[in-house]
Short mmCIF file of C-alpha atoms in Angstrom, two decimals:
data_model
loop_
_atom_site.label_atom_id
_atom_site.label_comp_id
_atom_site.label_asym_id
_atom_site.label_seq_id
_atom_site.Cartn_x
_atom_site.Cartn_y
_atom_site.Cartn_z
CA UNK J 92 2.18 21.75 46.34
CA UNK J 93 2.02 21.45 42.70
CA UNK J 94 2.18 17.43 43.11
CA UNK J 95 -1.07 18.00 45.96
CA UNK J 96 -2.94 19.84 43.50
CA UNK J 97 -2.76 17.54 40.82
CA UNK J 98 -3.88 14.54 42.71
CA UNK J 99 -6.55 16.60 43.74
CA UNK J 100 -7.78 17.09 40.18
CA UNK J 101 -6.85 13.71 39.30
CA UNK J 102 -9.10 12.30 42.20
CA UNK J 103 -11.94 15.04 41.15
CA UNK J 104 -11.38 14.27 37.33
CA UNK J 105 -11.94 10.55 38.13
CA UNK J 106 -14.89 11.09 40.37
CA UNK J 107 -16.96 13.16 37.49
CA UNK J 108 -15.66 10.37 34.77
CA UNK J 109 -17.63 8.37 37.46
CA UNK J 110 -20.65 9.68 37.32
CA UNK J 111 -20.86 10.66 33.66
CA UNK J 112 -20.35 6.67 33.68
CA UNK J 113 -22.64 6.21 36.06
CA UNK J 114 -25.50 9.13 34.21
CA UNK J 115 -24.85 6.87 30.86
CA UNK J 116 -25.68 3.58 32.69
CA UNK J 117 -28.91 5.56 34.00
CA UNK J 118 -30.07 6.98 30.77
CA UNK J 119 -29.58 3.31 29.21
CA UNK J 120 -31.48 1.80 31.70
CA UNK J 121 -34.12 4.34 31.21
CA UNK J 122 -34.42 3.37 27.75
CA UNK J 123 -34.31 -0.27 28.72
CA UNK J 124 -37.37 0.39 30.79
CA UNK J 125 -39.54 2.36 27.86
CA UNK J 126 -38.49 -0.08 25.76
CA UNK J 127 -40.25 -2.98 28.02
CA UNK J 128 -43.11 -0.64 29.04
CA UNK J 129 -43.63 -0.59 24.99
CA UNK J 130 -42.52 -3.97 23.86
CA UNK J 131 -45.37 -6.12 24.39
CA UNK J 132 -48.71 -7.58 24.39
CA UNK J 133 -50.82 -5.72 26.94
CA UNK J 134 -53.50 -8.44 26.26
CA UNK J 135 -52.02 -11.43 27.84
CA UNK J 136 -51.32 -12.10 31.29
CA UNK J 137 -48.52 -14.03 30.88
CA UNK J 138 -46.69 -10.84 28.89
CA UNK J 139 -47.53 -8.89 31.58
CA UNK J 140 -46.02 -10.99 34.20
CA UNK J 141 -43.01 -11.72 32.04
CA UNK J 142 -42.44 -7.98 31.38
CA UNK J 143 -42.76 -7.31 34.97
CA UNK J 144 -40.32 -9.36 36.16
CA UNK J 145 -37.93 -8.02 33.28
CA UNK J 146 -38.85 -4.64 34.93
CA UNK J 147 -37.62 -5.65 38.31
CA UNK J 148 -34.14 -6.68 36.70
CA UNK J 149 -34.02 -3.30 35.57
CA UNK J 150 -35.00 -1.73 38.76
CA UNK J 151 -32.24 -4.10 40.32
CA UNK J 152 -29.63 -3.06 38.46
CA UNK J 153 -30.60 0.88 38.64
CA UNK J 154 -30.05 0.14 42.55
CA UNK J 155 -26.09 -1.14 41.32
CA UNK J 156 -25.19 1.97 39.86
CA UNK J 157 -23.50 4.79 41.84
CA UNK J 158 -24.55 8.10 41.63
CA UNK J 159 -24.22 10.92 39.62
CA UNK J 160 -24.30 14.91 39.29
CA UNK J 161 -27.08 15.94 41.86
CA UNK J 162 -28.85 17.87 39.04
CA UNK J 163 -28.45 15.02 36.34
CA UNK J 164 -29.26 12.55 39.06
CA UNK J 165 -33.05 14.47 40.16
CA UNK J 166 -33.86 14.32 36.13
CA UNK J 167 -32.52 11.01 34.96
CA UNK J 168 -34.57 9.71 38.74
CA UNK J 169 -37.57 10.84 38.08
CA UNK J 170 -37.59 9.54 34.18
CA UNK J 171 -36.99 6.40 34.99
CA UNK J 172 -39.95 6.56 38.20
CA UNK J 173 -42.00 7.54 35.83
CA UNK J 174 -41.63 5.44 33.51
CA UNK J 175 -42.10 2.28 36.09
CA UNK J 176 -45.27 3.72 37.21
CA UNK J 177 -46.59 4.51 34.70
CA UNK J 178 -45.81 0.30 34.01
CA UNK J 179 -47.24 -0.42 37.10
CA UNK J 180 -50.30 1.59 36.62
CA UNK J 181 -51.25 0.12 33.46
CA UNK J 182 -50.33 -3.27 34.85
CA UNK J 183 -52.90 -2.52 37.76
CA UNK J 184 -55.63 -1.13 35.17
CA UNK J 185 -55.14 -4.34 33.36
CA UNK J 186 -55.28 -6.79 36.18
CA UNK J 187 -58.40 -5.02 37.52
CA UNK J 188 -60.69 -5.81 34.36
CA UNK J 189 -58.78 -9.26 34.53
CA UNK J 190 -60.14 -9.87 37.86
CA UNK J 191 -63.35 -8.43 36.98
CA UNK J 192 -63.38 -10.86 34.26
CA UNK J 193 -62.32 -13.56 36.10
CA UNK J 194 -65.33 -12.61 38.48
CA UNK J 195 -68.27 -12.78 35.68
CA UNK J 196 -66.67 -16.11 34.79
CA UNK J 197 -66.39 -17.51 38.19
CA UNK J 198 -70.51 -16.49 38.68
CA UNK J 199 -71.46 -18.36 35.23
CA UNK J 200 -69.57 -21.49 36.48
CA UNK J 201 -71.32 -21.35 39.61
CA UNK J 202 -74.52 -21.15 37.73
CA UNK J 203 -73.56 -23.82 35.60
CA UNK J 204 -72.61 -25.96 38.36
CA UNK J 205 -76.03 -24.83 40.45
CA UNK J 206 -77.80 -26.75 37.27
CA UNK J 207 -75.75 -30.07 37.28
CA UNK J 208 -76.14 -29.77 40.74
CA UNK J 209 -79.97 -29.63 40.44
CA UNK J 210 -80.45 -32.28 37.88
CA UNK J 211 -77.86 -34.69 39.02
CA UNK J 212 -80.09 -36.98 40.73
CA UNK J 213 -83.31 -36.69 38.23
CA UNK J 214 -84.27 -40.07 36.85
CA UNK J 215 -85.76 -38.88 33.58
CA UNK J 216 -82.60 -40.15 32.00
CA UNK J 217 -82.98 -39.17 28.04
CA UNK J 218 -83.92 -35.78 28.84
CA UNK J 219 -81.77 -34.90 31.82
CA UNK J 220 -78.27 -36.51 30.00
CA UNK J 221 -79.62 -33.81 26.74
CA UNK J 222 -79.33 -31.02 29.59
CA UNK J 223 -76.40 -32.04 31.13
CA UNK J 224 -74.45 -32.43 27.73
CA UNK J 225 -75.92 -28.48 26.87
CA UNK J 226 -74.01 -27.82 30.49
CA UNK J 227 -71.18 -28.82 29.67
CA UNK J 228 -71.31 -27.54 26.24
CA UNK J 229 -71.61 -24.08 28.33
CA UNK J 230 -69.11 -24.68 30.23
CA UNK J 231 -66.31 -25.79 27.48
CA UNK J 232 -66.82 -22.22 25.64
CA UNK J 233 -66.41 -20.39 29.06
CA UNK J 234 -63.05 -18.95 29.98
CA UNK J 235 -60.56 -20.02 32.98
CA UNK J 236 -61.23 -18.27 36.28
CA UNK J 237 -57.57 -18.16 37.96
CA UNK J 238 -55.76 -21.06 38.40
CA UNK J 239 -56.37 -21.60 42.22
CA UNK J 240 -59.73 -21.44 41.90
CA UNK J 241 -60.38 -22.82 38.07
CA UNK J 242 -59.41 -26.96 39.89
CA UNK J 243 -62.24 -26.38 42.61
CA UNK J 244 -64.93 -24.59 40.36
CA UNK J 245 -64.27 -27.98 37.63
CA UNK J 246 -64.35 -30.46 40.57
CA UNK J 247 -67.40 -29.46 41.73
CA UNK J 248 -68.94 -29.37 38.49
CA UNK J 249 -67.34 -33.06 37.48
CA UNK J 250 -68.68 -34.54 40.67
CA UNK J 251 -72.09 -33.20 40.01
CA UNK J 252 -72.38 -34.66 36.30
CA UNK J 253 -70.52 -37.98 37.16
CA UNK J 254 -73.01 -38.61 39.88
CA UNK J 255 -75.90 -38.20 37.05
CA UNK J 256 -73.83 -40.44 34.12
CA UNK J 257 -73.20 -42.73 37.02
CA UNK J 258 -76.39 -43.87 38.27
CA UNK J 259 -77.80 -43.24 34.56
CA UNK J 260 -75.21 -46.30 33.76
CA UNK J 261 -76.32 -48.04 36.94
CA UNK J 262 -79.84 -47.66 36.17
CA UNK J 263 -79.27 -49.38 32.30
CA UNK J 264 -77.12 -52.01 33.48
CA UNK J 265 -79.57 -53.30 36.12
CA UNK J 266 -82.36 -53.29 33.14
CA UNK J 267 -79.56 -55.20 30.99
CA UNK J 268 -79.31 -57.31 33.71
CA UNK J 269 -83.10 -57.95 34.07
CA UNK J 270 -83.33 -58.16 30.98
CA UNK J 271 -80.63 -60.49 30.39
CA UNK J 272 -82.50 -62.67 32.80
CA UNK J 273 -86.05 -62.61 31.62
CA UNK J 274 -84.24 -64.18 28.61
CA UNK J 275 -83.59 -67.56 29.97
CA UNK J 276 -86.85 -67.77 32.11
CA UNK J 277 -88.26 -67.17 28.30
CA UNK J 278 -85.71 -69.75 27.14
CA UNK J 279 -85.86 -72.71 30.23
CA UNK J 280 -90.22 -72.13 29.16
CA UNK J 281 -89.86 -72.38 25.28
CA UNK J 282 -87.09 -75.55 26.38
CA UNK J 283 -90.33 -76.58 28.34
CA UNK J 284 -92.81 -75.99 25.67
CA UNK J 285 -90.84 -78.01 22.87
CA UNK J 286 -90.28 -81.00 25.16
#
């Protein structure tokens, strides 16, 4: 009976080693978590995606680790939930002025583009190419709109100046041309003249 008992504590021992183990793991990830939700720039986008992804490792590895004491396991729990929401909160407050950002961007582009647009087939060449360069100008010191969108806005925006610079080019080569050709008519008549 004595031999029962023993195992019995042994196996009981063990089990609380466990999860004092397993509360130790907890409280480190914990700290691994503040430490992220603390460790970065909360400026950049980039930081923020990089220190979300480093989150989800942590929340990864939480979900590896056994449990512990049902008391020690509610507190330790609901540190570390707080602590990721309180990450994903401020990630969400961020990304929402991002996007509203990204928004007032996005409408100057458009307005921009709404100008090329509207002088891209104007034949007053010295004045129009002066506006288009101020366009552009405008448009260099804006910021990115998001990627997926940023390649469509610029396209549109390209095409519309292009089709100005374009027939501008056209329009001086064809005078070259002309021109080039009045020149000898000129020529074959002073040739004429002098013999």
């Amino acid at each position: 009976l004595d031999d029962v008992y023993k195992k019995i504590k042994s196996f009981y021992n063990a089990a609380e080693e466990l999860k004092e183990g397993n509360l130790q793991s907890k409280k480190a990830l914990v700290e691994k978590a503040k430490a992220i939700l603390d460790g970065f720039d909360k400026k950049n986008v980039g930081k923020w995606n990089e220190a979300t992804n480093k989150l989800i490792e942590v929340q990864n590895e939480w979900k590896t680790i056994g449990r512990t004491s049902q008391k020690d396991n509610d507190i330790v729990w609901n540190e570390f939930r707080t602590t990721c929401d309180e990450f994903f909160n401020k990630k969400k407050e961020f990304f929402a002025v991002v996007h509203e950002q990204q928004g007032d961007v996005k409408k100057a582009k458009l307005a921009l583009i709404e100008k090329a647009e509207a002088l891209q087939n104007s034949t007053d060449w010295q004045k129009t190419s002066q506006d288009l360069i101020k366009i552009q100008d405008a448009w260099k010191k804006q910021h990115l709109v998001n990627e997926r969108e940023e390649g469509k806005l610029f396209f549109r925006f390209r095409k519309a100046c292009n089709a100005f610079f374009d027939a501008k080019k056209a329009h001086h080569e064809a005078v070259g041309a002309a021109l080039e050709g009045n020149i000898h008519i000129k020529e074959e008549i002073l040739a004429k003249i002098a013999a």
